[in-house]
């Protein structure tokens, strides 16, 4: 069985749930204690796909100003990214274009999947599905709504990213 290894990144502003999405996907758990990521944290998840083993190296990058300082160097070698906003915070939508553009500047064919996280906070949603879809469309990308808390669509988001990377 052949093995493929791919680097993927999670991009987005601080406190949108990037670390929680990774923790849910890799460890199958959720922790509601917020600890801001400093720099980068790398996780690994391996799974069998068709007739090969796929090793995902998942880079959890700090958001906001911390990303601006060193972000592009962390993006080198990335095959794709989940670009994450917090559906309950409108101000996290506009920066998605910045993060996506930064990755595409380093790797113009990188796969992007836009994520509206915290979909479980239905009563607090400030970002509509249409707004997220329009942002994703700008980059000819897919989008999904997820909840790291419930686990809804988390595996599907990483699977969508992996499938598109493998299709390249």
Coordinates of N, CA and C in Angstrom, one line a residue, residues 9-74:
X9 N -3.2 23.4 6.1 CA -3.2 24.4 7.1 C -4.6 24.8 7.5
X10 N -4.8 25.3 8.7 CA -6.0 25.9 9.1 C -5.8 27.4 9.2
X11 N -6.5 28.2 8.5 CA -6.3 29.6 8.5 C -7.6 30.3 8.9
X12 N -7.4 31.4 9.6 CA -8.5 32.2 10.0 C -8.1 33.1 11.2
X13 N -9.0 34.0 11.6 CA -8.7 34.9 12.7 C -8.7 34.2 14.0
X14 N -8.2 34.8 15.1 CA -8.1 34.2 16.4 C -9.5 33.9 16.9
X15 N -9.6 32.8 17.6 CA -10.8 32.3 18.3 C -12.0 31.9 17.4
X16 N -11.7 31.5 16.1 CA -12.7 31.1 15.2 C -13.0 29.6 15.4
X17 N -12.0 28.9 16.1 CA -12.2 27.5 16.4 C -11.3 26.5 15.6
X18 N -10.2 27.1 15.1 CA -9.2 26.3 14.3 C -8.7 25.1 15.1
X19 N -8.2 25.4 16.3 CA -7.6 24.4 17.2 C -8.6 23.4 17.6
X20 N -9.9 23.9 17.9 CA -10.9 23.0 18.2 C -11.3 22.0 17.1
X21 N -11.3 22.5 15.9 CA -11.6 21.6 14.7 C -10.6 20.6 14.6
X22 N -9.3 20.9 14.8 CA -8.2 19.9 14.7 C -8.3 18.9 15.8
X23 N -8.6 19.4 17.0 CA -8.7 18.5 18.2 C -9.8 17.5 18.0
X24 N -11.0 18.0 17.5 CA -12.1 17.2 17.2 C -11.8 16.1 16.2
X25 N -11.1 16.5 15.1 CA -10.8 15.6 14.0 C -9.7 14.6 14.4
X26 N -8.6 15.1 15.0 CA -7.5 14.2 15.3 C -7.7 13.4 16.6
X27 N -8.3 14.0 17.6 CA -8.4 13.3 18.9 C -9.8 12.9 19.3
X28 N -10.8 13.4 18.5 CA -12.2 13.0 18.7 C -12.8 13.7 20.0
X29 N -12.3 14.8 20.4 CA -12.8 15.5 21.6 C -12.8 17.0 21.4
X30 N -13.6 17.6 22.3 CA -13.7 19.1 22.3 C -13.4 19.6 23.7
X31 N -12.6 20.7 23.8 CA -12.3 21.3 25.0 C -12.7 22.8 24.9
X32 N -13.5 23.3 25.8 CA -14.0 24.6 25.7 C -13.1 25.7 26.3
X33 N -11.9 25.2 26.8 CA -11.0 26.2 27.3 C -10.3 26.8 26.2
X34 N -10.2 28.2 26.1 CA -9.6 28.8 25.0 C -8.1 29.2 25.3
X35 N -7.2 28.6 24.5 CA -5.8 29.0 24.6 C -5.4 29.4 23.2
X36 N -5.0 30.6 23.1 CA -4.6 31.2 21.8 C -3.3 30.5 21.3
X37 N -3.4 30.1 20.0 CA -2.2 29.4 19.4 C -1.1 30.5 19.2
X38 N 0.1 30.1 19.6 CA 1.2 31.0 19.4 C 2.1 30.3 18.3
X39 N 2.3 31.0 17.2 CA 3.1 30.5 16.1 C 2.3 29.4 15.3
X40 N 2.8 28.1 15.5 CA 2.2 27.0 14.8 C 2.2 25.8 15.6
X41 N 1.2 25.0 15.5 CA 1.2 23.6 16.2 C 0.8 22.6 15.1
X42 N 1.6 21.6 15.0 CA 1.4 20.6 13.9 C 0.9 19.3 14.5
X43 N -0.2 18.8 13.9 CA -0.8 17.5 14.3 C -0.8 16.6 13.1
X44 N -0.9 15.3 13.3 CA -0.9 14.3 12.2 C -2.1 13.4 12.4
X45 N -2.7 13.2 11.2 CA -3.8 12.2 11.1 C -3.6 11.4 9.9
X46 N -3.7 10.0 10.1 CA -3.5 9.1 9.0 C -4.8 8.3 8.8
X47 N -5.1 8.1 7.6 CA -6.3 7.2 7.3 C -6.2 6.6 5.9
X48 N -6.8 5.5 5.8 CA -6.8 4.8 4.5 C -7.8 5.4 3.6
X49 N -7.4 5.6 2.3 CA -8.3 6.2 1.3 C -8.1 5.3 0.0
X50 N -9.1 4.8 -0.5 CA -9.0 3.9 -1.6 C -7.9 2.8 -1.4
X51 N -6.9 2.9 -2.2 CA -5.8 1.9 -2.0 C -4.5 2.5 -1.5
X52 N -4.6 3.5 -0.7 CA -3.4 4.1 -0.2 C -3.6 4.7 1.2
X53 N -2.5 5.0 1.9 CA -2.6 5.6 3.2 C -2.3 7.1 3.0
X54 N -3.1 7.9 3.6 CA -2.9 9.4 3.5 C -2.5 9.9 4.9
X55 N -1.4 10.5 5.0 CA -0.9 11.1 6.2 C -1.1 12.6 6.0
X56 N -2.0 13.2 6.8 CA -2.2 14.6 6.8 C -1.4 15.3 7.9
X57 N -0.5 16.2 7.5 CA 0.2 17.0 8.5 C -0.6 18.3 8.6
X58 N -1.2 18.5 9.7 CA -2.2 19.6 9.9 C -1.5 20.7 10.7
X59 N -1.3 21.8 10.0 CA -0.7 23.0 10.6 C -1.7 24.0 11.1
X60 N -1.7 24.2 12.4 CA -2.7 25.1 13.1 C -1.9 26.4 13.3
X61 N -2.2 27.4 12.4 CA -1.5 28.6 12.4 C -2.2 29.7 13.3
X62 N -1.5 30.5 14.0 CA -2.0 31.6 14.8 C -2.7 32.5 13.8
X63 N -3.8 33.1 14.3 CA -4.6 34.1 13.4 C -4.2 35.5 13.7
X64 N -4.9 36.4 13.0 CA -4.7 37.9 13.3 C -3.3 38.4 13.0
X65 N -2.9 39.3 13.9 CA -1.6 39.9 13.7 C -0.4 38.9 13.7
X66 N -0.6 37.8 14.6 CA 0.5 36.8 14.6 C 0.7 36.2 13.3
X67 N -0.4 36.0 12.5 CA -0.2 35.4 11.2 C 0.5 36.3 10.2
X68 N 0.2 37.6 10.3 CA 0.9 38.6 9.5 C 2.4 38.6 9.6
X69 N 2.9 38.3 10.8 CA 4.3 38.4 11.0 C 5.1 37.2 10.3
X70 N 4.5 36.0 10.3 CA 5.3 34.9 9.8 C 4.5 33.9 8.9
X71 N 3.3 34.3 8.7 CA 2.3 33.4 8.0 C 2.8 32.8 6.7
X72 N 3.3 33.6 5.8 CA 3.7 33.1 4.5 C 4.8 32.1 4.5
X73 N 5.7 32.2 5.5 CA 6.7 31.1 5.6 C 6.1 29.8 6.0
X74 N 5.1 29.9 6.9 CA 4.4 28.6 7.3 C 3.6 28.0 6.2

